[in-house]
JSON list of C-alpha atoms in Angstrom, two decimals:
[
{"chain": "Y", "resi": 800, "resn": "UNK", "atom": "CA", "xyz": [-7.23, 15.51, 2.19]},
{"chain": "Y", "resi": 801, "resn": "UNK", "atom": "CA", "xyz": [-6.13, 16.53, -1.15]},
{"chain": "Y", "resi": 802, "resn": "UNK", "atom": "CA", "xyz": [-4.29, 18.99, -1.72]},
{"chain": "Y", "resi": 803, "resn": "UNK", "atom": "CA", "xyz": [-2.14, 19.98, -4.80]},
{"chain": "Y", "resi": 804, "resn": "UNK", "atom": "CA", "xyz": [0.75, 22.41, -5.68]},
{"chain": "Y", "resi": 805, "resn": "UNK", "atom": "CA", "xyz": [2.12, 23.51, -9.24]},
{"chain": "Y", "resi": 806, "resn": "UNK", "atom": "CA", "xyz": [6.00, 23.84, -9.31]},
{"chain": "Y", "resi": 807, "resn": "UNK", "atom": "CA", "xyz": [8.72, 24.14, -12.11]},
{"chain": "Y", "resi": 808, "resn": "UNK", "atom": "CA", "xyz": [10.49, 20.97, -12.95]},
{"chain": "Y", "resi": 809, "resn": "UNK", "atom": "CA", "xyz": [14.25, 21.34, -12.03]},
{"chain": "Y", "resi": 810, "resn": "UNK", "atom": "CA", "xyz": [17.04, 21.36, -14.80]},
{"chain": "Y", "resi": 811, "resn": "UNK", "atom": "CA", "xyz": [19.76, 19.34, -14.42]},
{"chain": "Y", "resi": 812, "resn": "UNK", "atom": "CA", "xyz": [21.52, 19.69, -11.11]},
{"chain": "Y", "resi": 813, "resn": "UNK", "atom": "CA", "xyz": [20.40, 23.28, -10.61]},
{"chain": "Y", "resi": 814, "resn": "UNK", "atom": "CA", "xyz": [18.44, 23.47, -7.52]},
{"chain": "Y", "resi": 815, "resn": "UNK", "atom": "CA", "xyz": [14.58, 23.97, -6.52]},
{"chain": "Y", "resi": 816, "resn": "UNK", "atom": "CA", "xyz": [12.84, 27.27, -6.89]},
{"chain": "Y", "resi": 817, "resn": "UNK", "atom": "CA", "xyz": [12.52, 28.65, -3.83]},
{"chain": "Y", "resi": 818, "resn": "UNK", "atom": "CA", "xyz": [8.51, 28.77, -4.44]},
{"chain": "Y", "resi": 819, "resn": "UNK", "atom": "CA", "xyz": [8.89, 25.21, -5.28]},
{"chain": "Y", "resi": 820, "resn": "UNK", "atom": "CA", "xyz": [10.62, 24.50, -1.76]},
{"chain": "Y", "resi": 821, "resn": "UNK", "atom": "CA", "xyz": [8.17, 26.44, -0.09]},
{"chain": "Y", "resi": 822, "resn": "UNK", "atom": "CA", "xyz": [5.49, 24.31, -0.86]},
{"chain": "Y", "resi": 823, "resn": "UNK", "atom": "CA", "xyz": [6.94, 21.52, 1.06]},
{"chain": "Y", "resi": 824, "resn": "UNK", "atom": "CA", "xyz": [6.29, 23.73, 4.56]},
{"chain": "Y", "resi": 825, "resn": "UNK", "atom": "CA", "xyz": [2.88, 24.49, 3.25]},
{"chain": "Y", "resi": 826, "resn": "UNK", "atom": "CA", "xyz": [1.76, 21.21, 2.53]},
{"chain": "Y", "resi": 827, "resn": "UNK", "atom": "CA", "xyz": [3.47, 19.92, 5.67]},
{"chain": "Y", "resi": 828, "resn": "UNK", "atom": "CA", "xyz": [1.61, 22.66, 7.85]},
{"chain": "Y", "resi": 829, "resn": "UNK", "atom": "CA", "xyz": [-1.88, 21.47, 6.03]},
{"chain": "Y", "resi": 830, "resn": "UNK", "atom": "CA", "xyz": [-1.33, 17.98, 6.68]},
{"chain": "Y", "resi": 831, "resn": "UNK", "atom": "CA", "xyz": [-0.20, 18.54, 10.11]},
{"chain": "Y", "resi": 832, "resn": "UNK", "atom": "CA", "xyz": [-3.58, 20.58, 10.72]},
{"chain": "Y", "resi": 833, "resn": "UNK", "atom": "CA", "xyz": [-5.92, 17.70, 8.76]},
{"chain": "Y", "resi": 834, "resn": "UNK", "atom": "CA", "xyz": [-4.50, 15.54, 11.08]},
{"chain": "Y", "resi": 835, "resn": "UNK", "atom": "CA", "xyz": [-5.06, 17.35, 14.54]},
{"chain": "Y", "resi": 836, "resn": "UNK", "atom": "CA", "xyz": [-8.96, 18.28, 13.13]},
{"chain": "Y", "resi": 837, "resn": "UNK", "atom": "CA", "xyz": [-9.16, 14.85, 12.66]},
{"chain": "Y", "resi": 838, "resn": "UNK", "atom": "CA", "xyz": [-8.49, 14.17, 16.33]},
{"chain": "Y", "resi": 839, "resn": "UNK", "atom": "CA", "xyz": [-5.22, 12.23, 15.95]},
{"chain": "Y", "resi": 840, "resn": "UNK", "atom": "CA", "xyz": [-2.77, 14.45, 17.72]},
{"chain": "Y", "resi": 841, "resn": "UNK", "atom": "CA", "xyz": [-0.41, 11.31, 18.46]},
{"chain": "Y", "resi": 842, "resn": "UNK", "atom": "CA", "xyz": [0.07, 11.04, 14.62]},
{"chain": "Y", "resi": 843, "resn": "UNK", "atom": "CA", "xyz": [0.51, 14.94, 14.08]},
{"chain": "Y", "resi": 844, "resn": "UNK", "atom": "CA", "xyz": [4.46, 14.47, 14.26]},
{"chain": "Y", "resi": 845, "resn": "UNK", "atom": "CA", "xyz": [4.93, 11.64, 12.35]},
{"chain": "Y", "resi": 846, "resn": "UNK", "atom": "CA", "xyz": [2.88, 12.90, 9.34]},
{"chain": "Y", "resi": 847, "resn": "UNK", "atom": "CA", "xyz": [4.42, 16.02, 8.78]},
{"chain": "Y", "resi": 848, "resn": "UNK", "atom": "CA", "xyz": [7.65, 14.54, 8.87]},
{"chain": "Y", "resi": 849, "resn": "UNK", "atom": "CA", "xyz": [6.46, 12.12, 6.47]},
{"chain": "Y", "resi": 850, "resn": "UNK", "atom": "CA", "xyz": [4.76, 14.61, 3.99]},
{"chain": "Y", "resi": 851, "resn": "UNK", "atom": "CA", "xyz": [7.57, 16.76, 4.15]},
{"chain": "Y", "resi": 852, "resn": "UNK", "atom": "CA", "xyz": [10.18, 14.17, 3.02]},
{"chain": "Y", "resi": 853, "resn": "UNK", "atom": "CA", "xyz": [8.12, 12.83, 0.71]},
{"chain": "Y", "resi": 854, "resn": "UNK", "atom": "CA", "xyz": [7.15, 16.24, -1.17]},
{"chain": "Y", "resi": 855, "resn": "UNK", "atom": "CA", "xyz": [10.73, 17.05, -0.79]},
{"chain": "Y", "resi": 856, "resn": "UNK", "atom": "CA", "xyz": [11.62, 13.64, -2.97]},
{"chain": "Y", "resi": 857, "resn": "UNK", "atom": "CA", "xyz": [8.87, 14.74, -5.63]},
{"chain": "Y", "resi": 858, "resn": "UNK", "atom": "CA", "xyz": [9.93, 18.53, -5.53]},
{"chain": "Y", "resi": 859, "resn": "UNK", "atom": "CA", "xyz": [13.60, 17.10, -5.85]},
{"chain": "Y", "resi": 860, "resn": "UNK", "atom": "CA", "xyz": [13.56, 14.15, -8.25]},
{"chain": "Y", "resi": 861, "resn": "UNK", "atom": "CA", "xyz": [10.44, 13.55, -10.35]},
{"chain": "Y", "resi": 862, "resn": "UNK", "atom": "CA", "xyz": [10.71, 16.61, -13.05]},
{"chain": "Y", "resi": 863, "resn": "UNK", "atom": "CA", "xyz": [6.81, 17.16, -12.28]},
{"chain": "Y", "resi": 864, "resn": "UNK", "atom": "CA", "xyz": [4.91, 20.19, -13.13]},
{"chain": "Y", "resi": 865, "resn": "UNK", "atom": "CA", "xyz": [2.32, 19.43, -10.17]},
{"chain": "Y", "resi": 866, "resn": "UNK", "atom": "CA", "xyz": [2.49, 17.17, -7.06]},
{"chain": "Y", "resi": 867, "resn": "UNK", "atom": "CA", "xyz": [-0.19, 16.08, -4.35]},
{"chain": "Y", "resi": 868, "resn": "UNK", "atom": "CA", "xyz": [-0.67, 15.03, -1.10]},
{"chain": "Y", "resi": 869, "resn": "UNK", "atom": "CA", "xyz": [-3.65, 12.91, -0.69]},
{"chain": "Y", "resi": 870, "resn": "UNK", "atom": "CA", "xyz": [-4.36, 11.37, 2.95]},
{"chain": "Y", "resi": 871, "resn": "UNK", "atom": "CA", "xyz": [-7.28, 9.15, 3.67]},
{"chain": "Y", "resi": 872, "resn": "UNK", "atom": "CA", "xyz": [-8.40, 7.38, 6.66]},
{"chain": "Y", "resi": 873, "resn": "UNK", "atom": "CA", "xyz": [-9.82, 3.44, 6.25]},
{"chain": "Y", "resi": 874, "resn": "UNK", "atom": "CA", "xyz": [-9.84, 0.01, 8.11]},
{"chain": "Y", "resi": 875, "resn": "UNK", "atom": "CA", "xyz": [-7.86, 1.15, 11.19]},
{"chain": "Y", "resi": 876, "resn": "UNK", "atom": "CA", "xyz": [-4.63, 3.10, 8.68]},
{"chain": "Y", "resi": 877, "resn": "UNK", "atom": "CA", "xyz": [-4.15, 6.46, 7.92]},
{"chain": "Y", "resi": 878, "resn": "UNK", "atom": "CA", "xyz": [-2.79, 6.42, 3.97]},
{"chain": "Y", "resi": 879, "resn": "UNK", "atom": "CA", "xyz": [-0.92, 9.65, 3.06]},
{"chain": "Y", "resi": 880, "resn": "UNK", "atom": "CA", "xyz": [0.15, 9.25, -1.03]},
{"chain": "Y", "resi": 881, "resn": "UNK", "atom": "CA", "xyz": [2.39, 11.99, -2.98]},
{"chain": "Y", "resi": 882, "resn": "UNK", "atom": "CA", "xyz": [1.63, 12.01, -6.18]},
{"chain": "Y", "resi": 883, "resn": "UNK", "atom": "CA", "xyz": [3.33, 13.22, -8.97]},
{"chain": "Y", "resi": 884, "resn": "UNK", "atom": "CA", "xyz": [2.45, 11.60, -12.04]},
{"chain": "Y", "resi": 885, "resn": "UNK", "atom": "CA", "xyz": [6.26, 10.89, -13.67]},
{"chain": "Y", "resi": 886, "resn": "UNK", "atom": "CA", "xyz": [7.25, 7.15, -13.59]},
{"chain": "Y", "resi": 887, "resn": "UNK", "atom": "CA", "xyz": [9.95, 6.30, -11.51]},
{"chain": "Y", "resi": 888, "resn": "UNK", "atom": "CA", "xyz": [10.17, 4.71, -8.40]},
{"chain": "Y", "resi": 889, "resn": "UNK", "atom": "CA", "xyz": [11.67, 6.38, -5.16]},
{"chain": "Y", "resi": 890, "resn": "UNK", "atom": "CA", "xyz": [14.47, 3.99, -3.88]},
{"chain": "Y", "resi": 891, "resn": "UNK", "atom": "CA", "xyz": [15.88, 3.97, -0.22]},
{"chain": "Y", "resi": 892, "resn": "UNK", "atom": "CA", "xyz": [19.64, 4.79, -0.98]},
{"chain": "Y", "resi": 893, "resn": "UNK", "atom": "CA", "xyz": [22.45, 3.89, 1.50]},
{"chain": "Y", "resi": 894, "resn": "UNK", "atom": "CA", "xyz": [23.88, 6.82, 2.72]},
{"chain": "Y", "resi": 895, "resn": "UNK", "atom": "CA", "xyz": [26.89, 7.64, 5.19]},
{"chain": "Y", "resi": 896, "resn": "UNK", "atom": "CA", "xyz": [27.39, 10.05, 7.97]},
{"chain": "Y", "resi": 897, "resn": "UNK", "atom": "CA", "xyz": [29.43, 12.53, 5.34]},
{"chain": "Y", "resi": 898, "resn": "UNK", "atom": "CA", "xyz": [26.56, 12.81, 2.46]},
{"chain": "Y", "resi": 899, "resn": "UNK", "atom": "CA", "xyz": [24.69, 15.22, 2.60]},
{"chain": "Y", "resi": 900, "resn": "UNK", "atom": "CA", "xyz": [21.52, 13.81, 1.03]},
{"chain": "Y", "resi": 901, "resn": "UNK", "atom": "CA", "xyz": [20.05, 10.65, 0.30]},
{"chain": "Y", "resi": 902, "resn": "UNK", "atom": "CA", "xyz": [18.54, 9.58, 4.15]},
{"chain": "Y", "resi": 903, "resn": "UNK", "atom": "CA", "xyz": [15.00, 10.74, 3.15]},
{"chain": "Y", "resi": 904, "resn": "UNK", "atom": "CA", "xyz": [13.56, 7.60, 2.79]},
{"chain": "Y", "resi": 905, "resn": "UNK", "atom": "CA", "xyz": [15.13, 5.34, 5.52]},
{"chain": "Y", "resi": 906, "resn": "UNK", "atom": "CA", "xyz": [13.44, 8.16, 7.83]},
{"chain": "Y", "resi": 907, "resn": "UNK", "atom": "CA", "xyz": [10.37, 7.44, 6.05]},
{"chain": "Y", "resi": 908, "resn": "UNK", "atom": "CA", "xyz": [11.11, 3.67, 6.39]},
{"chain": "Y", "resi": 909, "resn": "UNK", "atom": "CA", "xyz": [12.08, 3.86, 10.23]},
{"chain": "Y", "resi": 910, "resn": "UNK", "atom": "CA", "xyz": [9.03, 6.34, 10.89]},
{"chain": "Y", "resi": 911, "resn": "UNK", "atom": "CA", "xyz": [6.41, 3.89, 8.84]},
{"chain": "Y", "resi": 912, "resn": "UNK", "atom": "CA", "xyz": [7.59, 0.89, 10.75]},
{"chain": "Y", "resi": 913, "resn": "UNK", "atom": "CA", "xyz": [7.39, 2.28, 14.45]},
{"chain": "Y", "resi": 914, "resn": "UNK", "atom": "CA", "xyz": [3.95, 3.37, 13.97]},
{"chain": "Y", "resi": 915, "resn": "UNK", "atom": "CA", "xyz": [2.96, -0.19, 12.07]},
{"chain": "Y", "resi": 916, "resn": "UNK", "atom": "CA", "xyz": [2.80, 0.67, 9.20]},
{"chain": "Y", "resi": 917, "resn": "UNK", "atom": "CA", "xyz": [4.18, -0.01, 5.11]},
{"chain": "Y", "resi": 918, "resn": "UNK", "atom": "CA", "xyz": [5.48, 2.40, 2.88]},
{"chain": "Y", "resi": 919, "resn": "UNK", "atom": "CA", "xyz": [5.83, 2.09, -1.41]},
{"chain": "Y", "resi": 920, "resn": "UNK", "atom": "CA", "xyz": [5.45, 3.42, -4.83]},
{"chain": "Y", "resi": 921, "resn": "UNK", "atom": "CA", "xyz": [2.76, 2.53, -7.71]},
{"chain": "Y", "resi": 922, "resn": "UNK", "atom": "CA", "xyz": [1.39, 3.67, -10.41]},
{"chain": "Y", "resi": 923, "resn": "UNK", "atom": "CA", "xyz": [5.04, 2.67, -12.13]},
{"chain": "Y", "resi": 924, "resn": "UNK", "atom": "CA", "xyz": [6.42, 5.12, -9.58]},
{"chain": "Y", "resi": 925, "resn": "UNK", "atom": "CA", "xyz": [3.85, 8.06, -9.75]},
{"chain": "Y", "resi": 926, "resn": "UNK", "atom": "CA", "xyz": [2.84, 7.58, -6.67]},
{"chain": "Y", "resi": 927, "resn": "UNK", "atom": "CA", "xyz": [4.31, 7.30, -3.38]},
{"chain": "Y", "resi": 928, "resn": "UNK", "atom": "CA", "xyz": [2.32, 6.03, -0.34]},
{"chain": "Y", "resi": 929, "resn": "UNK", "atom": "CA", "xyz": [2.73, 5.19, 3.20]},
{"chain": "Y", "resi": 930, "resn": "UNK", "atom": "CA", "xyz": [0.43, 3.54, 5.63]},
{"chain": "Y", "resi": 931, "resn": "UNK", "atom": "CA", "xyz": [0.30, 4.23, 9.20]},
{"chain": "Y", "resi": 932, "resn": "UNK", "atom": "CA", "xyz": [-1.76, 2.26, 11.99]},
{"chain": "Y", "resi": 933, "resn": "UNK", "atom": "CA", "xyz": [-4.24, 4.31, 13.68]},
{"chain": "Y", "resi": 934, "resn": "UNK", "atom": "CA", "xyz": [-3.66, 4.39, 17.40]},
{"chain": "Y", "resi": 935, "resn": "UNK", "atom": "CA", "xyz": [-6.65, 2.93, 19.40]},
{"chain": "Y", "resi": 936, "resn": "UNK", "atom": "CA", "xyz": [-8.24, 5.26, 21.93]},
{"chain": "Y", "resi": 937, "resn": "UNK", "atom": "CA", "xyz": [-8.20, 4.05, 25.31]},
{"chain": "Y", "resi": 938, "resn": "UNK", "atom": "CA", "xyz": [-11.62, 3.24, 26.50]},
{"chain": "Y", "resi": 939, "resn": "UNK", "atom": "CA", "xyz": [-13.30, 5.60, 29.01]}
]
């Protein structure tokens, strides 16, 4: 999967445009459909959650005009990359129960770990990626 959307960069503390927040759901559903099409139904929920969190991060924090989601399957792993082309690595923040945001990357970390994978950033932070182990199919 290689899907890109154009967005309007945020200015200051202004909320993102409705159309830009809508693209999060669109990319999430496309990723879920692609995973099911590939026969990886057991990863559908995890992939949809990861795409949602990583794209939301890019919309809210990157200042990018274009965001891409690229998924590849190789050597027993599914890699999901969200590319915004903007420098500045995504970092996990500590949040407490009263915080209204800041839990996304902690959630990403947990889901990735539960699925035998890892996550990180590359290209000076222009890409945030995660890798999930593809479950082995039971033998007939």
